[in-house]
Amino acid sequence: MPRMTEPDKHVFLKEAHVGVITSLRRSGMPYSVPVWWLYESECFWLTGTDNRVWCKQLQNDTRCSLCIEALSPLAGFVAVDGHAELLGRDSFDIWP
């Protein structure tokens, strides 16, 4: 599959696709789950609660991967690796 161009990535990330976040267990083994996401201002935004396993794991180790994938009509994906920045509930309004 050919790589997406930057303009194609921006179009792709405006569409509704499922994301999969991968965080790390204490043992170092990966843990992957589907998540809803928003791409805005060159950042990926995810919402989760303190009782979600992946949120707890990111509190322990901020390293993570996120894969946004489309399955139809044509396959495609955007994948990023990095560190999560955890924001508390008081840091922002999720319903601006």
Coordinates of N, CA and C in Angstrom, one line a residue:
M1 N 0.8 -1.2 0.0 CA 0.0 0.0 0.0 C 0.9 1.2 0.0
P2 N 0.7 2.2 -0.9 CA 1.5 3.4 -0.9 C 1.3 4.3 0.3
R3 N 2.3 5.0 0.7 CA 2.1 6.0 1.8 C 1.2 7.1 1.4
M4 N 0.4 7.6 2.4 CA -0.5 8.8 2.1 C 0.4 10.0 2.1
T5 N -0.1 10.9 1.2 CA 0.6 12.3 1.2 C 0.0 13.0 2.4
E6 N 0.7 14.1 2.8 CA 0.3 14.9 3.9 C -1.2 15.5 3.7
P7 N -1.5 16.0 2.5 CA -2.9 16.4 2.3 C -3.9 15.3 2.4
D8 N -3.5 14.1 1.9 CA -4.4 12.9 2.1 C -4.6 12.5 3.6
K9 N -3.5 12.7 4.4 CA -3.6 12.3 5.8 C -4.6 13.3 6.5
H10 N -4.5 14.6 6.1 CA -5.4 15.5 6.8 C -6.9 15.3 6.4
V11 N -7.2 14.9 5.1 CA -8.5 14.5 4.7 C -9.0 13.3 5.5
F12 N -8.1 12.3 5.5 CA -8.4 11.0 6.2 C -8.8 11.2 7.6
L13 N -8.0 12.1 8.3 CA -8.2 12.3 9.7 C -9.4 13.2 10.1
K14 N -10.1 13.7 9.0 CA -11.3 14.5 9.3 C -12.5 13.5 9.2
E15 N -12.3 12.3 8.7 CA -13.3 11.3 8.5 C -13.5 10.5 9.8
A16 N -14.6 9.8 9.9 CA -14.8 8.9 11.1 C -14.3 7.5 10.8
H17 N -13.2 7.2 11.5 CA -12.6 5.9 11.5 C -12.3 5.5 12.9
V18 N -12.3 4.2 13.1 CA -12.0 3.7 14.5 C -10.5 3.8 14.7
G19 N -10.1 4.1 15.9 CA -8.7 4.2 16.3 C -8.4 3.0 17.3
V20 N -7.2 2.6 17.3 CA -6.8 1.6 18.3 C -5.6 2.1 19.0
I21 N -5.7 2.3 20.4 CA -4.6 2.8 21.2 C -3.9 1.5 21.8
T22 N -2.6 1.6 21.8 CA -1.8 0.6 22.5 C -1.0 1.2 23.6
S23 N -1.2 0.8 24.8 CA -0.5 1.2 25.9 C 0.3 0.0 26.4
L24 N 1.1 0.2 27.5 CA 2.0 -0.9 28.0 C 1.5 -1.3 29.4
R25 N 1.4 -2.6 29.5 CA 1.2 -3.2 30.8 C 2.4 -3.1 31.7
R26 N 2.3 -3.2 33.0 CA 3.5 -3.1 33.9 C 4.6 -4.1 33.4
S27 N 4.2 -5.3 32.9 CA 5.1 -6.3 32.4 C 5.8 -5.9 31.1
G28 N 5.4 -4.8 30.5 CA 5.9 -4.3 29.2 C 5.2 -4.9 28.0
M29 N 4.3 -5.8 28.2 CA 3.5 -6.3 27.1 C 2.5 -5.3 26.6
P30 N 2.3 -5.2 25.3 CA 1.3 -4.2 24.8 C -0.1 -4.6 25.1
Y31 N -1.0 -3.6 25.2 CA -2.4 -3.7 25.5 C -3.1 -2.8 24.5
S32 N -3.9 -3.3 23.6 CA -4.6 -2.6 22.5 C -6.1 -2.6 22.7
V33 N -6.8 -1.5 22.5 CA -8.2 -1.4 22.5 C -8.7 -0.3 21.6
P34 N -9.9 -0.5 21.0 CA -10.5 0.5 20.1 C -10.9 1.8 20.9
V35 N -10.7 2.9 20.3 CA -11.1 4.2 21.0 C -11.6 5.2 19.9
W36 N -12.5 6.1 20.4 CA -12.9 7.2 19.5 C -11.9 8.3 19.8
W37 N -11.7 9.1 18.8 CA -10.6 10.1 18.8 C -11.0 11.4 18.0
L38 N -10.2 12.4 18.2 CA -10.4 13.7 17.4 C -9.0 14.1 17.1
Y39 N -8.8 14.6 15.9 CA -7.5 15.1 15.5 C -7.7 16.6 15.3
E40 N -7.0 17.4 16.1 CA -7.2 18.9 16.0 C -5.9 19.5 16.4
S41 N -5.5 20.6 15.7 CA -4.3 21.3 16.0 C -3.0 20.4 16.1
E42 N -2.9 19.5 15.1 CA -1.8 18.6 15.0 C -1.7 17.6 16.2
C43 N -2.8 17.4 17.0 CA -2.8 16.5 18.1 C -4.0 15.6 18.0
F44 N -3.8 14.4 18.6 CA -4.9 13.4 18.7 C -5.4 13.6 20.1
W45 N -6.8 13.7 20.2 CA -7.4 13.8 21.5 C -8.3 12.6 21.7
L46 N -8.1 11.9 22.9 CA -8.9 10.8 23.3 C -9.6 11.1 24.6
T47 N -10.8 10.5 24.8 CA -11.4 10.7 26.2 C -11.4 9.3 26.8
G48 N -11.1 9.3 28.1 CA -11.2 8.0 28.8 C -11.4 8.4 30.3
T49 N -11.8 7.4 31.0 CA -12.1 7.6 32.5 C -11.0 6.9 33.3
D50 N -10.9 7.3 34.5 CA -9.8 6.8 35.4 C -9.9 5.2 35.5
N51 N -11.1 4.7 35.3 CA -11.2 3.2 35.5 C -10.9 2.4 34.3
R52 N -10.6 3.1 33.2 CA -10.3 2.3 31.9 C -8.8 1.8 32.1
V53 N -8.6 0.6 31.7 CA -7.3 0.0 31.8 C -6.3 0.8 31.1
W54 N -6.5 1.2 29.8 CA -5.5 1.9 29.1 C -5.2 3.3 29.7
C55 N -6.2 3.9 30.4 CA -5.9 5.2 31.1 C -5.0 5.0 32.3
K56 N -5.3 3.9 33.0 CA -4.4 3.6 34.2 C -3.0 3.3 33.7
Q57 N -2.9 2.6 32.6 CA -1.5 2.2 32.1 C -0.8 3.5 31.7
L58 N -1.5 4.4 31.0 CA -0.8 5.7 30.6 C -0.4 6.5 31.8
Q59 N -1.1 6.4 32.9 CA -0.7 7.1 34.1 C 0.6 6.5 34.6
N60 N 0.9 5.3 34.4 CA 2.1 4.6 34.8 C 3.2 4.8 33.8
D61 N 2.9 4.8 32.5 CA 3.9 4.9 31.5 C 3.2 5.5 30.3
T62 N 3.7 6.7 29.9 CA 3.0 7.5 28.9 C 3.3 7.1 27.5
R63 N 4.2 6.1 27.3 CA 4.5 5.6 25.9 C 3.2 4.9 25.3
C64 N 2.9 5.2 24.1 CA 1.8 4.6 23.4 C 1.9 4.7 21.9
S65 N 1.0 4.0 21.3 CA 0.8 4.0 19.8 C -0.7 4.2 19.5
L66 N -1.0 4.9 18.5 CA -2.4 5.0 18.0 C -2.4 4.7 16.5
C67 N -3.3 3.8 16.2 CA -3.5 3.5 14.7 C -5.0 3.8 14.4
I68 N -5.1 4.7 13.4 CA -6.5 5.0 12.9 C -6.6 4.3 11.6
E69 N -7.6 3.4 11.5 CA -7.7 2.6 10.3 C -9.1 2.7 9.6
A70 N -9.1 2.6 8.3 CA -10.3 2.5 7.5 C -10.3 1.1 6.8
L71 N -11.5 0.5 6.9 CA -11.6 -0.8 6.3 C -12.4 -0.8 5.0
S72 N -13.1 0.3 4.7 CA -13.9 0.3 3.5 C -14.1 1.8 3.1
P73 N -14.3 2.2 1.9 CA -14.3 1.3 0.7 C -12.9 0.9 0.4
L74 N -11.9 1.7 0.7 CA -10.5 1.3 0.5 C -9.7 1.2 1.8
A75 N -8.9 0.3 2.0 CA -8.1 0.2 3.2 C -7.1 1.3 3.3
G76 N -6.9 1.8 4.5 CA -5.9 2.8 4.7 C -5.7 3.0 6.2
F77 N -4.6 3.6 6.6 CA -4.4 3.9 8.0 C -3.4 5.0 8.2
V78 N -3.5 5.6 9.4 CA -2.5 6.5 9.9 C -2.0 6.0 11.3
A79 N -0.7 5.8 11.5 CA -0.2 5.3 12.8 C 0.8 6.3 13.4
V80 N 0.7 6.5 14.7 CA 1.6 7.4 15.4 C 2.1 6.7 16.6
D81 N 3.4 7.0 17.0 CA 4.0 6.6 18.3 C 4.4 7.8 19.0
G82 N 4.3 7.7 20.3 CA 4.7 8.9 21.1 C 4.4 8.7 22.6
H83 N 4.3 9.9 23.3 CA 3.9 9.9 24.7 C 2.6 10.6 24.8
A84 N 1.8 10.1 25.7 CA 0.5 10.7 26.0 C 0.7 11.8 27.0
E85 N -0.1 12.9 26.8 CA -0.1 13.9 27.8 C -1.5 13.8 28.5
L86 N -1.5 13.5 29.7 CA -2.8 13.3 30.5 C -3.3 14.6 31.0
L87 N -4.5 14.9 30.7 CA -5.1 16.1 31.2 C -6.3 15.7 32.2
G88 N -6.3 16.4 33.3 CA -7.4 16.2 34.3 C -8.7 16.8 33.8
R89 N -9.7 16.4 34.5 CA -11.0 16.9 34.1 C -11.1 18.4 34.2
D90 N -10.4 19.0 35.1 CA -10.4 20.5 35.3 C -9.7 21.2 34.3
S91 N -8.9 20.5 33.4 CA -8.0 21.2 32.5 C -8.8 21.7 31.2
F92 N -9.9 21.2 30.9 CA -10.6 21.5 29.7 C -12.1 21.2 29.8
D93 N -12.9 21.8 28.9 CA -14.3 21.5 28.8 C -14.5 20.6 27.6
I94 N -15.0 19.3 27.9 CA -15.2 18.4 26.8 C -16.4 18.8 25.9
W95 N -17.2 19.7 26.4 CA -18.4 20.1 25.6 C -18.3 21.6 25.5
P96 N -17.4 22.1 24.7 CA -17.2 23.6 24.6 C -18.4 24.2 23.9

